[in-house]
Amino acid sequence: MSLFGLANRNQKTFRPKKNAPSGSKGAQLKKHIDATLGSGNLREAVRLPPGEDLHEWLAVNTVDFFNQVNILYGTLTEFCTPSSCPTMSAGPKYEYRWADGVNIKKPIEVSAPKYVDYLMGWIETQLDDESIFPQNLGAPFPSNFQDVVKTIFKRLFRVYAHIYHSHFQKIISLKEEAHMNTCFKHFVLFTWEFRLIDKAELAPLYELVESILQL
């Protein structure tokens, strides 16, 4: 089983898996990610490879992290329900409301599964928009590209925060805690390397984040 593989019975995803940007560059960077992850050195795996474009690196990794969270949450859909999780929360102090600025402009309170459904749909829309995530080699990235990426990662973190606070015992009973912890460690190291999430946003899991970063 690969580092980020799950047992066969859990190979359902919450949303269909996304592929890395097409073209030789996207495939090449994806191979680099897989090779460095295979070495087990996550700190090395997140670094921008020498001579590579930062935006290309962020784009390929954004797709990868979307897929990872997608698979993780997909294993919990029967346990994370509107009745068990009526709000999208990360412990008693943190509650997240949904707004995308287009269809829902004013933040609304929704259940955790509805929030994740809105979120994954919104991320898919960004990933499929070639004006934001260009598919062709050499096509320009928009000037606000890093802002979009930061919003995606900030919101993906909220899914991790919800799972750790509300479903970690279920993750343990499914024997997936090692996999989840490795995924989260990879996520934290990547977002820290490129300063993608403000420190205040990490508060619901800050002790865990600190232990990963060894601050």
PDB file of C-alpha atoms in Angstrom:
ATOM      1  CA  MET A   1       0.000   0.000   0.000  1.00  0.00           C
ATOM      2  CA  SER A   2       1.422   3.382  -0.928  1.00  0.00           C
ATOM      3  CA  LEU A   3       2.027   6.112   1.624  1.00  0.00           C
ATOM      4  CA  PHE A   4      -1.273   7.768   0.841  1.00  0.00           C
ATOM      5  CA  GLY A   5      -3.217   4.657  -0.101  1.00  0.00           C
ATOM      6  CA  LEU A   6      -6.245   3.438   1.849  1.00  0.00           C
ATOM      7  CA  ALA A   7      -7.615  -0.032   2.219  1.00  0.00           C
ATOM      8  CA  ASN A   8      -9.631  -1.129  -0.809  1.00  0.00           C
ATOM      9  CA  ARG A   9     -12.973  -0.918   1.004  1.00  0.00           C
ATOM     10  CA  ASN A  10     -12.319   2.792   1.525  1.00  0.00           C
ATOM     11  CA  GLN A  11     -11.497   3.677  -2.053  1.00  0.00           C
ATOM     12  CA  LYS A  12     -14.626   5.768  -2.367  1.00  0.00           C
ATOM     13  CA  THR A  13     -14.100   9.495  -2.525  1.00  0.00           C
ATOM     14  CA  PHE A  14     -16.457  12.198  -1.413  1.00  0.00           C
ATOM     15  CA  ARG A  15     -16.072  13.771  -4.865  1.00  0.00           C
ATOM     16  CA  PRO A  16     -14.477  12.346  -8.024  1.00  0.00           C
ATOM     17  CA  LYS A  17     -10.689  12.456  -7.863  1.00  0.00           C
ATOM     18  CA  LYS A  18      -9.061  15.307  -9.766  1.00  0.00           C
ATOM     19  CA  ASN A  19      -6.058  14.875 -12.033  1.00  0.00           C
ATOM     20  CA  ALA A  20      -3.001  17.120 -11.968  1.00  0.00           C
ATOM     21  CA  PRO A  21      -2.879  19.865 -14.632  1.00  0.00           C
ATOM     22  CA  SER A  22      -2.265  18.228 -17.986  1.00  0.00           C
ATOM     23  CA  GLY A  23       0.858  18.735 -20.069  1.00  0.00           C
ATOM     24  CA  SER A  24       4.351  17.450 -19.450  1.00  0.00           C
ATOM     25  CA  LYS A  25       5.098  19.909 -16.652  1.00  0.00           C
ATOM     26  CA  GLY A  26       2.155  18.885 -14.473  1.00  0.00           C
ATOM     27  CA  ALA A  27       2.930  15.189 -14.952  1.00  0.00           C
ATOM     28  CA  GLN A  28       6.624  15.774 -14.263  1.00  0.00           C
ATOM     29  CA  LEU A  29       5.938  17.632 -11.009  1.00  0.00           C
ATOM     30  CA  LYS A  30       3.423  14.963  -9.944  1.00  0.00           C
ATOM     31  CA  LYS A  31       6.121  12.312 -10.458  1.00  0.00           C
ATOM     32  CA  HIS A  32       8.495  14.395  -8.332  1.00  0.00           C
ATOM     33  CA  ILE A  33       5.901  14.580  -5.530  1.00  0.00           C
ATOM     34  CA  ASP A  34       5.290  10.818  -5.639  1.00  0.00           C
ATOM     35  CA  ALA A  35       9.020  10.039  -5.683  1.00  0.00           C
ATOM     36  CA  THR A  36       9.868  12.319  -2.758  1.00  0.00           C
ATOM     37  CA  LEU A  37       6.864  11.106  -0.746  1.00  0.00           C
ATOM     38  CA  GLY A  38       8.033   7.554  -1.346  1.00  0.00           C
ATOM     39  CA  SER A  39      11.309   8.417   0.374  1.00  0.00           C
ATOM     40  CA  GLY A  40       9.340   9.180   3.544  1.00  0.00           C
ATOM     41  CA  ASN A  41      10.947  12.597   3.984  1.00  0.00           C
ATOM     42  CA  LEU A  42       7.950  14.921   4.068  1.00  0.00           C
ATOM     43  CA  ARG A  43      10.011  18.049   4.765  1.00  0.00           C
ATOM     44  CA  GLU A  44      11.950  17.406   1.581  1.00  0.00           C
ATOM     45  CA  ALA A  45       8.802  16.517  -0.349  1.00  0.00           C
ATOM     46  CA  VAL A  46       7.154  19.905   0.184  1.00  0.00           C
ATOM     47  CA  ARG A  47      10.080  22.069  -0.964  1.00  0.00           C
ATOM     48  CA  LEU A  48       9.980  23.790  -4.336  1.00  0.00           C
ATOM     49  CA  PRO A  49      12.224  21.735  -6.621  1.00  0.00           C
ATOM     50  CA  PRO A  50      15.230  23.728  -7.909  1.00  0.00           C
ATOM     51  CA  GLY A  51      14.442  25.665 -11.063  1.00  0.00           C
ATOM     52  CA  GLU A  52      10.706  25.022 -10.923  1.00  0.00           C
ATOM     53  CA  ASP A  53       7.971  27.653 -11.090  1.00  0.00           C
ATOM     54  CA  LEU A  54       6.293  28.356  -7.741  1.00  0.00           C
ATOM     55  CA  HIS A  55       2.822  28.676  -9.255  1.00  0.00           C
ATOM     56  CA  GLU A  56       3.140  25.343 -11.100  1.00  0.00           C
ATOM     57  CA  TRP A  57       4.244  23.701  -7.851  1.00  0.00           C
ATOM     58  CA  LEU A  58       1.359  25.191  -5.870  1.00  0.00           C
ATOM     59  CA  ALA A  59      -1.127  24.144  -8.563  1.00  0.00           C
ATOM     60  CA  VAL A  60      -0.082  20.487  -8.707  1.00  0.00           C
ATOM     61  CA  ASN A  61       0.029  20.217  -4.921  1.00  0.00           C
ATOM     62  CA  THR A  62      -3.368  21.902  -4.525  1.00  0.00           C
ATOM     63  CA  VAL A  63      -4.910  19.144  -6.655  1.00  0.00           C
ATOM     64  CA  ASP A  64      -3.057  16.510  -4.619  1.00  0.00           C
ATOM     65  CA  PHE A  65      -4.204  17.859  -1.248  1.00  0.00           C
ATOM     66  CA  PHE A  66      -7.773  18.220  -2.514  1.00  0.00           C
ATOM     67  CA  ASN A  67      -7.700  14.521  -3.441  1.00  0.00           C
ATOM     68  CA  GLN A  68      -6.222  13.506  -0.078  1.00  0.00           C
ATOM     69  CA  VAL A  69      -8.908  15.310   1.931  1.00  0.00           C
ATOM     70  CA  ASN A  70     -11.534  14.031  -0.470  1.00  0.00           C
ATOM     71  CA  ILE A  71     -10.523  10.402   0.184  1.00  0.00           C
ATOM     72  CA  LEU A  72     -10.224  10.914   3.949  1.00  0.00           C
ATOM     73  CA  TYR A  73     -13.628  12.534   4.287  1.00  0.00           C
ATOM     74  CA  GLY A  74     -15.108   9.943   1.933  1.00  0.00           C
ATOM     75  CA  THR A  75     -14.437   7.262   4.572  1.00  0.00           C
ATOM     76  CA  LEU A  76     -16.520   9.202   7.105  1.00  0.00           C
ATOM     77  CA  THR A  77     -19.622  10.177   5.160  1.00  0.00           C
ATOM     78  CA  GLU A  78     -21.833   7.595   6.905  1.00  0.00           C
ATOM     79  CA  PHE A  79     -20.723   8.927  10.310  1.00  0.00           C
ATOM     80  CA  CYS A  80     -20.640  12.666   9.592  1.00  0.00           C
ATOM     81  CA  THR A  81     -24.334  13.411   9.114  1.00  0.00           C
ATOM     82  CA  PRO A  82     -26.609  16.438   9.576  1.00  0.00           C
ATOM     83  CA  SER A  83     -27.903  14.881  12.822  1.00  0.00           C
ATOM     84  CA  SER A  84     -24.480  13.974  14.270  1.00  0.00           C
ATOM     85  CA  CYS A  85     -22.814  17.190  13.073  1.00  0.00           C
ATOM     86  CA  PRO A  86     -25.482  19.910  12.731  1.00  0.00           C
ATOM     87  CA  THR A  87     -22.815  22.623  12.497  1.00  0.00           C
ATOM     88  CA  MET A  88     -19.370  22.692  10.881  1.00  0.00           C
ATOM     89  CA  SER A  89     -17.287  22.927  14.019  1.00  0.00           C
ATOM     90  CA  ALA A  90     -13.856  22.120  15.410  1.00  0.00           C
ATOM     91  CA  GLY A  91     -14.558  21.706  19.098  1.00  0.00           C
ATOM     92  CA  PRO A  92     -16.803  24.012  21.145  1.00  0.00           C
ATOM     93  CA  LYS A  93     -14.881  27.209  20.383  1.00  0.00           C
ATOM     94  CA  TYR A  94     -14.733  27.103  16.590  1.00  0.00           C
ATOM     95  CA  GLU A  95     -17.640  27.097  14.172  1.00  0.00           C
ATOM     96  CA  TYR A  96     -17.403  27.691  10.436  1.00  0.00           C
ATOM     97  CA  ARG A  97     -20.103  29.209   8.261  1.00  0.00           C
ATOM     98  CA  TRP A  98     -20.242  28.919   4.496  1.00  0.00           C
ATOM     99  CA  ALA A  99     -20.061  31.650   1.857  1.00  0.00           C
ATOM    100  CA  ASP A 100     -18.500  31.534  -1.591  1.00  0.00           C
ATOM    101  CA  GLY A 101     -18.956  35.192  -2.502  1.00  0.00           C
ATOM    102  CA  VAL A 102     -20.950  34.272  -5.621  1.00  0.00           C
ATOM    103  CA  ASN A 103     -23.948  32.039  -4.972  1.00  0.00           C
ATOM    104  CA  ILE A 104     -23.904  32.526  -1.196  1.00  0.00           C
ATOM    105  CA  LYS A 105     -22.608  35.962  -0.300  1.00  0.00           C
ATOM    106  CA  LYS A 106     -23.643  36.144   3.332  1.00  0.00           C
ATOM    107  CA  PRO A 107     -22.140  33.381   5.546  1.00  0.00           C
ATOM    108  CA  ILE A 108     -24.752  30.778   6.466  1.00  0.00           C
ATOM    109  CA  GLU A 109     -24.802  28.130   9.180  1.00  0.00           C
ATOM    110  CA  VAL A 110     -24.918  24.642   7.672  1.00  0.00           C
ATOM    111  CA  SER A 111     -24.267  21.101   8.864  1.00  0.00           C
ATOM    112  CA  ALA A 112     -20.738  19.726   8.562  1.00  0.00           C
ATOM    113  CA  PRO A 113     -21.543  17.433   5.606  1.00  0.00           C
ATOM    114  CA  LYS A 114     -23.272  20.299   3.799  1.00  0.00           C
ATOM    115  CA  TYR A 115     -20.281  22.576   4.442  1.00  0.00           C
ATOM    116  CA  VAL A 116     -17.886  19.964   3.050  1.00  0.00           C
ATOM    117  CA  ASP A 117     -20.179  19.421   0.066  1.00  0.00           C
ATOM    118  CA  TYR A 118     -20.243  23.162  -0.663  1.00  0.00           C
ATOM    119  CA  LEU A 119     -16.489  23.373  -0.120  1.00  0.00           C
ATOM    120  CA  MET A 120     -15.503  20.498  -2.386  1.00  0.00           C
ATOM    121  CA  GLY A 121     -17.838  21.764  -5.099  1.00  0.00           C
ATOM    122  CA  TRP A 122     -16.331  25.248  -4.801  1.00  0.00           C
ATOM    123  CA  ILE A 123     -12.761  23.888  -4.982  1.00  0.00           C
ATOM    124  CA  GLU A 124     -13.664  21.793  -8.021  1.00  0.00           C
ATOM    125  CA  THR A 125     -14.981  24.927  -9.719  1.00  0.00           C
ATOM    126  CA  GLN A 126     -11.665  26.701  -9.064  1.00  0.00           C
ATOM    127  CA  LEU A 127      -9.590  23.737 -10.271  1.00  0.00           C
ATOM    128  CA  ASP A 128     -11.670  23.407 -13.452  1.00  0.00           C
ATOM    129  CA  ASP A 129     -11.398  27.127 -14.270  1.00  0.00           C
ATOM    130  CA  GLU A 130      -8.508  27.421 -16.728  1.00  0.00           C
ATOM    131  CA  SER A 131      -8.220  31.142 -16.060  1.00  0.00           C
ATOM    132  CA  ILE A 132      -7.203  30.214 -12.482  1.00  0.00           C
ATOM    133  CA  PHE A 133      -5.549  26.803 -12.916  1.00  0.00           C
ATOM    134  CA  PRO A 134      -4.221  26.768 -16.498  1.00  0.00           C
ATOM    135  CA  GLN A 135      -4.107  23.321 -18.072  1.00  0.00           C
ATOM    136  CA  ASN A 136      -1.597  24.120 -20.792  1.00  0.00           C
ATOM    137  CA  LEU A 137       2.131  24.409 -20.257  1.00  0.00           C
ATOM    138  CA  GLY A 138       3.282  28.018 -20.287  1.00  0.00           C
ATOM    139  CA  ALA A 139      -0.202  29.501 -19.899  1.00  0.00           C
ATOM    140  CA  PRO A 140      -0.098  32.398 -17.410  1.00  0.00           C
ATOM    141  CA  PHE A 141      -1.447  32.171 -13.893  1.00  0.00           C
ATOM    142  CA  PRO A 142      -3.725  35.011 -12.709  1.00  0.00           C
ATOM    143  CA  SER A 143      -2.317  37.757 -10.484  1.00  0.00           C
ATOM    144  CA  ASN A 144      -4.550  36.599  -7.588  1.00  0.00           C
ATOM    145  CA  PHE A 145      -3.528  32.935  -7.928  1.00  0.00           C
ATOM    146  CA  GLN A 146      -1.825  32.687  -4.538  1.00  0.00           C
ATOM    147  CA  ASP A 147      -4.850  34.280  -2.848  1.00  0.00           C
ATOM    148  CA  VAL A 148      -7.112  31.599  -4.357  1.00  0.00           C
ATOM    149  CA  VAL A 149      -4.707  28.857  -3.255  1.00  0.00           C
ATOM    150  CA  LYS A 150      -4.578  30.293   0.280  1.00  0.00           C
ATOM    151  CA  THR A 151      -8.378  30.269   0.507  1.00  0.00           C
ATOM    152  CA  ILE A 152      -8.495  26.653  -0.690  1.00  0.00           C
ATOM    153  CA  PHE A 153      -5.940  25.529   1.898  1.00  0.00           C
ATOM    154  CA  LYS A 154      -7.543  27.542   4.693  1.00  0.00           C
ATOM    155  CA  ARG A 155     -10.846  25.792   4.019  1.00  0.00           C
ATOM    156  CA  LEU A 156      -9.295  22.327   3.593  1.00  0.00           C
ATOM    157  CA  PHE A 157      -7.716  22.814   7.019  1.00  0.00           C
ATOM    158  CA  ARG A 158     -11.220  23.223   8.454  1.00  0.00           C
ATOM    159  CA  VAL A 159     -12.112  19.720   7.243  1.00  0.00           C
ATOM    160  CA  TYR A 160      -9.082  18.310   9.054  1.00  0.00           C
ATOM    161  CA  ALA A 161     -10.005  20.311  12.161  1.00  0.00           C
ATOM    162  CA  HIS A 162     -13.557  18.952  12.105  1.00  0.00           C
ATOM    163  CA  ILE A 163     -12.393  15.355  11.613  1.00  0.00           C
ATOM    164  CA  TYR A 164      -9.843  15.546  14.427  1.00  0.00           C
ATOM    165  CA  HIS A 165     -12.313  17.110  16.854  1.00  0.00           C
ATOM    166  CA  SER A 166     -15.464  15.173  15.934  1.00  0.00           C
ATOM    167  CA  HIS A 167     -14.447  11.895  14.282  1.00  0.00           C
ATOM    168  CA  PHE A 168     -10.973  10.902  15.416  1.00  0.00           C
ATOM    169  CA  GLN A 169     -12.265   7.975  17.510  1.00  0.00           C
ATOM    170  CA  LYS A 170     -13.977   6.660  14.394  1.00  0.00           C
ATOM    171  CA  ILE A 171     -10.741   7.120  12.419  1.00  0.00           C
ATOM    172  CA  ILE A 172      -8.990   5.018  15.089  1.00  0.00           C
ATOM    173  CA  SER A 173     -11.661   2.315  14.949  1.00  0.00           C
ATOM    174  CA  LEU A 174     -11.238   2.205  11.156  1.00  0.00           C
ATOM    175  CA  LYS A 175      -7.468   1.844  11.739  1.00  0.00           C
ATOM    176  CA  GLU A 176      -6.787   4.913   9.609  1.00  0.00           C
ATOM    177  CA  GLU A 177      -5.181   7.189  12.200  1.00  0.00           C
ATOM    178  CA  ALA A 178      -1.605   6.611  10.934  1.00  0.00           C
ATOM    179  CA  HIS A 179      -2.697   7.456   7.403  1.00  0.00           C
ATOM    180  CA  MET A 180      -4.605  10.535   8.522  1.00  0.00           C
ATOM    181  CA  ASN A 181      -1.754  11.766  10.705  1.00  0.00           C
ATOM    182  CA  THR A 182       0.688  11.389   7.811  1.00  0.00           C
ATOM    183  CA  CYS A 183      -1.656  13.248   5.455  1.00  0.00           C
ATOM    184  CA  PHE A 184      -2.085  16.052   7.979  1.00  0.00           C
ATOM    185  CA  LYS A 185       1.650  16.275   8.647  1.00  0.00           C
ATOM    186  CA  HIS A 186       2.266  16.606   4.900  1.00  0.00           C
ATOM    187  CA  PHE A 187      -0.472  19.258   4.687  1.00  0.00           C
ATOM    188  CA  VAL A 188       0.942  21.270   7.622  1.00  0.00           C
ATOM    189  CA  LEU A 189       4.526  21.141   6.344  1.00  0.00           C
ATOM    190  CA  PHE A 190       3.428  22.287   2.880  1.00  0.00           C
ATOM    191  CA  THR A 191       1.232  25.146   4.094  1.00  0.00           C
ATOM    192  CA  TRP A 192       3.951  26.293   6.507  1.00  0.00           C
ATOM    193  CA  GLU A 193       6.660  26.156   3.840  1.00  0.00           C
ATOM    194  CA  PHE A 194       4.707  28.536   1.608  1.00  0.00           C
ATOM    195  CA  ARG A 195       2.886  30.517   4.333  1.00  0.00           C
ATOM    196  CA  LEU A 196      -0.524  29.557   3.000  1.00  0.00           C
ATOM    197  CA  ILE A 197      -2.546  29.652   6.240  1.00  0.00           C
ATOM    198  CA  ASP A 198      -2.508  32.420   8.842  1.00  0.00           C
ATOM    199  CA  LYS A 199      -1.429  31.270  12.286  1.00  0.00           C
ATOM    200  CA  ALA A 200      -4.777  32.317  13.809  1.00  0.00           C
ATOM    201  CA  GLU A 201      -6.614  29.912  11.485  1.00  0.00           C
ATOM    202  CA  LEU A 202      -4.577  27.003  12.880  1.00  0.00           C
ATOM    203  CA  ALA A 203      -5.825  27.581  16.442  1.00  0.00           C
ATOM    204  CA  PRO A 204      -8.239  24.583  16.618  1.00  0.00           C
ATOM    205  CA  LEU A 205      -5.310  22.183  16.075  1.00  0.00           C
ATOM    206  CA  TYR A 206      -2.424  24.396  17.143  1.00  0.00           C
ATOM    207  CA  GLU A 207      -0.884  21.945  19.629  1.00  0.00           C
ATOM    208  CA  LEU A 208      -0.814  19.265  16.939  1.00  0.00           C
ATOM    209  CA  VAL A 209       0.583  21.742  14.393  1.00  0.00           C
ATOM    210  CA  GLU A 210       3.296  22.794  16.848  1.00  0.00           C
ATOM    211  CA  SER A 211       4.305  19.187  17.438  1.00  0.00           C
ATOM    212  CA  ILE A 212       4.585  18.629  13.666  1.00  0.00           C
ATOM    213  CA  LEU A 213       6.610  21.784  13.073  1.00  0.00           C
ATOM    214  CA  GLN A 214       8.571  21.363  16.329  1.00  0.00           C
ATOM    215  CA  LEU A 215       8.314  25.093  16.987  1.00  0.00           C
TER     216      LEU A 215
END
